[in-house]
């Protein structure tokens, strides 16, 4: 048979182990690091995980995100499955609402807090930070209309940036879109304004003027900046309740010490939003600087024939956060904890059993047993090269006395011989466990 070489599909990436050479996105240890931090965060705020399919009925996304949005009109991977049109999910909010309605989880105004993590698919023009298969962590809360949950979600993210060490590079911009009536009035005036200046619009904005005029405000074209700055502002059209909701949100953020900028031009690219919308951006990733975005979507459940349910959520672009970590020289801790050194006939003969004993008494510790033998010096060299933080030395003396000698490979600290039964406690106190 003729040989054939296969290349990865455009806009997709392999996530390789750390030791592999070619990386388009950060290697697997970065993913594990971020995913672990996210799971911890979700637990701390009492969110439960939900998993839903990658494939959904196309009309779910059309109805939820809006037919005229870029995502639905240009970017979805859609195909016929028998006689049904199905789509690879471009985002998770629509599926999450669909799944909750299906399961009766939104009945009787139940409150739900959920998160999901996984691949999303959009057929965009690939570039640094923009992929056709990308990963999101999404979080959605149902049943709470007040702005305090909006503020809590924003604070959650602020905490994450802090923990990852990237807080100094991200900024929060937010806006209120108000309700349906306010937006309709605003849209009318906006169309009138841009129609009067149609000669100044670029071709993309001319198209948007017909299909989705609010998105003109999102334009990145510097030549349109002045025209946009003179356009009507949505903030001037908000109802009194919408205004109060937004002001209360800002007050909560002040109380929590979260810095933000109100940006009246944030409209978001999906149609389901109302009231709160926001974006976390960085200037360290070039054009694809939005690393997290979200907002309120109080009408979506009803729009999908579910119960009337206030809702708010956000999604983090995992790929972009990882690129930012890399750009800021933040590295996951990939070194192993301990390297087992067995010297002497009796200890070497029992090396397997001794390693198991250590693993059992110190759960969570990563221990490397190389089985390569050799003298103490040779083994010690190997331990150092492995990157391990500690060498655990077992010689015949230690064996007889049921002890182990702990050598600190990355500090000047003096070695210490510890009883095997106290090893876990000793390592925990020394800051190597838990
Ligand atoms: P979104 O703004 O479309 O919102 O996407 C959220 C984040 O996903 C973006 O800020 C970005 O970091 C990342 N992202 C989007 N497209 C790509 C891409 N092609 N390549 C890499 N990263 C990308 C949503 O998806 C909403 N479902 C968020 C939400 C949840 N709103 C309420 N609940």
Coordinates of C-alpha atoms in Angstrom, one line a residue, residues 47-265:
X47 CA -20.0 24.7 42.3
X48 CA -20.8 21.2 41.0
X49 CA -19.4 19.8 37.8
X50 CA -21.8 19.0 34.8
X51 CA -20.8 17.2 31.6
X52 CA -22.8 17.5 28.5
X53 CA -22.2 16.2 24.9
X54 CA -19.9 17.9 22.4
X55 CA -22.6 17.4 19.8
X56 CA -26.0 19.2 20.0
X57 CA -28.9 20.0 17.7
X58 CA -27.9 23.0 15.5
X59 CA -31.1 24.8 16.3
X60 CA -30.1 25.0 20.1
X61 CA -27.2 27.3 19.2
X62 CA -29.1 29.2 16.6
X63 CA -31.9 30.0 19.1
X64 CA -29.6 30.6 22.1
X65 CA -26.7 32.6 20.6
X66 CA -28.7 34.3 17.8
X67 CA -28.7 33.6 14.0
X68 CA -26.9 36.8 13.1
X69 CA -23.9 36.4 15.5
X70 CA -20.5 35.6 13.9
X71 CA -20.4 32.3 15.8
X72 CA -23.7 31.0 14.4
X73 CA -23.6 32.6 10.9
X74 CA -19.9 31.8 10.1
X75 CA -18.1 29.6 12.6
X76 CA -20.0 26.5 13.5
X77 CA -19.1 23.0 12.5
X78 CA -22.4 21.7 11.3
X79 CA -23.4 18.5 9.5
X80 CA -26.3 16.3 8.8
X81 CA -26.7 13.3 11.0
X82 CA -29.4 11.3 9.3
X83 CA -32.1 13.9 8.8
X84 CA -31.0 16.1 11.8
X85 CA -28.6 19.0 11.6
X86 CA -26.1 18.8 14.4
X87 CA -23.2 21.1 15.5
X88 CA -20.0 20.7 17.5
X89 CA -20.6 22.9 20.5
X90 CA -19.1 26.4 20.0
X91 CA -19.6 27.3 23.7
X92 CA -21.2 25.7 26.8
X93 CA -23.9 28.0 28.1
X94 CA -26.6 26.9 25.7
X95 CA -25.9 23.2 26.4
X96 CA -25.8 23.8 30.1
X97 CA -29.2 25.4 30.1
X98 CA -30.6 22.7 27.8
X99 CA -29.3 20.0 30.1
X100 CA -30.7 21.6 33.2
X101 CA -34.1 22.1 31.6
X102 CA -34.0 18.5 30.4
X103 CA -33.2 17.2 33.9
X104 CA -35.9 19.4 35.6
X105 CA -33.2 21.1 37.5
X106 CA -34.6 24.6 37.0
X107 CA -38.1 23.7 38.2
X108 CA -39.6 25.7 41.2
X109 CA -36.9 28.3 40.9
X110 CA -34.2 26.0 42.2
X111 CA -30.8 27.5 42.6
X112 CA -28.0 25.7 40.7
X113 CA -24.2 26.4 40.6
X114 CA -22.4 24.4 37.9
X115 CA -19.1 24.3 36.1
X116 CA -17.8 22.5 33.0
X117 CA -14.5 22.1 31.3
X118 CA -13.8 20.9 27.8
X119 CA -13.2 21.5 24.1
X120 CA -15.3 24.0 22.1
X121 CA -15.2 24.4 18.3
X122 CA -15.3 27.5 16.2
X123 CA -14.2 27.8 12.6
X124 CA -12.3 31.0 13.0
X125 CA -9.2 32.2 11.2
X126 CA -6.4 30.6 13.4
X127 CA -3.7 32.7 14.9
X128 CA -1.7 32.9 18.2
X129 CA -4.4 32.5 20.9
X130 CA -7.2 31.7 18.5
X131 CA -7.9 28.1 17.6
X132 CA -10.7 26.1 16.0
X133 CA -10.7 23.6 18.8
X134 CA -10.1 25.5 22.1
X135 CA -10.9 24.8 25.7
X136 CA -13.1 26.6 28.2
X137 CA -13.9 26.3 31.8
X138 CA -17.5 27.7 32.1
X139 CA -19.4 28.4 35.3
X140 CA -23.1 29.1 35.4
X141 CA -25.5 30.0 38.3
X142 CA -29.2 29.7 38.0
X143 CA -32.0 31.1 40.2
X144 CA -30.3 34.3 41.6
X145 CA -31.4 37.6 40.1
X146 CA -29.4 40.0 42.4
X147 CA -26.1 41.5 41.5
X148 CA -24.2 39.9 44.4
X149 CA -23.7 36.6 42.6
X150 CA -22.4 38.6 39.6
X151 CA -19.9 40.2 42.0
X152 CA -19.0 36.9 43.6
X153 CA -18.2 35.3 40.2
X154 CA -16.0 38.3 39.2
X155 CA -14.2 38.1 42.6
X156 CA -13.7 34.3 42.0
X157 CA -11.8 35.1 38.8
X158 CA -9.8 37.9 40.5
X159 CA -8.7 35.3 43.1
X160 CA -7.7 32.9 40.4
X161 CA -5.5 35.5 38.6
X162 CA -3.9 36.3 41.9
X163 CA -3.2 32.6 42.7
X164 CA -1.7 32.1 39.3
X165 CA 0.5 35.2 39.6
X166 CA -1.0 36.9 36.5
X167 CA -3.2 39.5 38.3
X168 CA -0.9 42.4 37.3
X169 CA -1.4 41.6 33.6
X170 CA -5.2 41.4 33.5
X171 CA -7.9 44.1 33.6
X172 CA -11.6 43.9 34.0
X173 CA -14.0 45.9 31.9
X174 CA -17.7 45.8 32.4
X175 CA -21.0 47.2 31.2
X176 CA -24.7 46.8 31.5
X177 CA -26.8 45.9 28.5
X178 CA -30.1 46.5 30.3
X179 CA -33.3 44.7 29.4
X180 CA -34.9 43.8 26.0
X181 CA -36.9 47.1 25.8
X182 CA -34.0 49.3 26.6
X183 CA -31.8 47.6 24.0
X184 CA -34.5 47.8 21.3
X185 CA -34.8 51.6 21.8
X186 CA -31.0 51.9 21.8
X187 CA -30.7 49.8 18.7
X188 CA -33.1 52.0 16.8
X189 CA -31.1 55.2 17.6
X190 CA -27.8 53.4 16.9
X191 CA -28.9 52.3 13.4
X192 CA -30.1 55.9 12.7
X193 CA -26.8 57.3 13.8
X194 CA -24.6 54.9 11.8
X195 CA -26.8 55.1 8.8
X196 CA -26.2 58.9 8.8
X197 CA -22.5 58.1 8.7
X198 CA -22.5 55.1 6.4
X199 CA -19.8 56.5 4.1
X200 CA -17.3 56.3 7.1
X201 CA -18.0 52.7 7.9
X202 CA -15.7 49.8 6.8
X203 CA -17.2 46.9 4.9
X204 CA -17.5 44.7 8.0
X205 CA -19.4 47.4 9.9
X206 CA -21.7 48.1 6.9
X207 CA -22.6 44.4 7.1
X208 CA -23.1 44.6 10.8
X209 CA -25.4 47.6 10.4
X210 CA -27.9 45.4 8.7
X211 CA -27.4 42.1 10.7
X212 CA -26.2 43.1 14.2
X213 CA -25.7 46.8 14.6
X214 CA -24.6 46.6 18.3
X215 CA -21.5 44.7 17.2
X216 CA -20.2 47.8 15.4
X217 CA -19.3 49.2 18.8
X218 CA -17.0 46.2 19.2
X219 CA -15.0 47.1 16.1
X220 CA -11.2 47.1 16.5
X221 CA -10.7 49.3 13.5
X222 CA -8.9 52.5 14.8
X223 CA -10.3 54.6 12.0
X224 CA -13.8 54.0 13.4
X225 CA -12.8 55.0 17.0
X226 CA -14.0 58.6 16.8
X227 CA -17.2 57.8 15.0
X228 CA -18.0 55.1 17.7
X229 CA -17.1 57.5 20.5
X230 CA -19.8 59.9 19.3
X231 CA -22.5 57.2 19.0
X232 CA -25.4 56.9 21.4
X233 CA -24.5 55.1 24.6
X234 CA -26.5 52.1 25.9
X235 CA -26.0 53.3 29.5
X236 CA -28.3 56.3 28.7
X237 CA -31.1 54.0 27.8
X238 CA -31.2 51.7 30.8
X239 CA -34.4 51.4 32.9
X240 CA -34.2 52.5 36.6
X241 CA -34.1 48.8 37.7
X242 CA -31.2 48.0 35.3
X243 CA -29.3 51.0 36.5
X244 CA -29.8 50.1 40.1
X245 CA -28.7 46.5 39.4
X246 CA -25.5 47.8 37.8
X247 CA -24.7 50.4 40.4
X248 CA -25.2 47.8 43.2
X249 CA -22.8 45.5 41.3
X250 CA -20.2 48.2 41.1
X251 CA -20.6 48.9 44.8
X252 CA -20.1 45.2 45.7
X253 CA -17.0 45.2 43.6
X254 CA -15.7 48.2 45.4
X255 CA -16.4 46.5 48.7
X256 CA -14.5 43.4 47.6
X257 CA -11.6 45.5 46.4
X258 CA -11.9 44.4 42.7
X259 CA -10.6 47.0 40.3
X260 CA -12.6 47.5 37.1
X261 CA -13.3 49.9 34.3
X262 CA -16.8 50.6 33.0
X263 CA -16.7 50.3 29.3
X264 CA -20.0 51.3 27.5
X265 CA -18.8 49.7 24.3

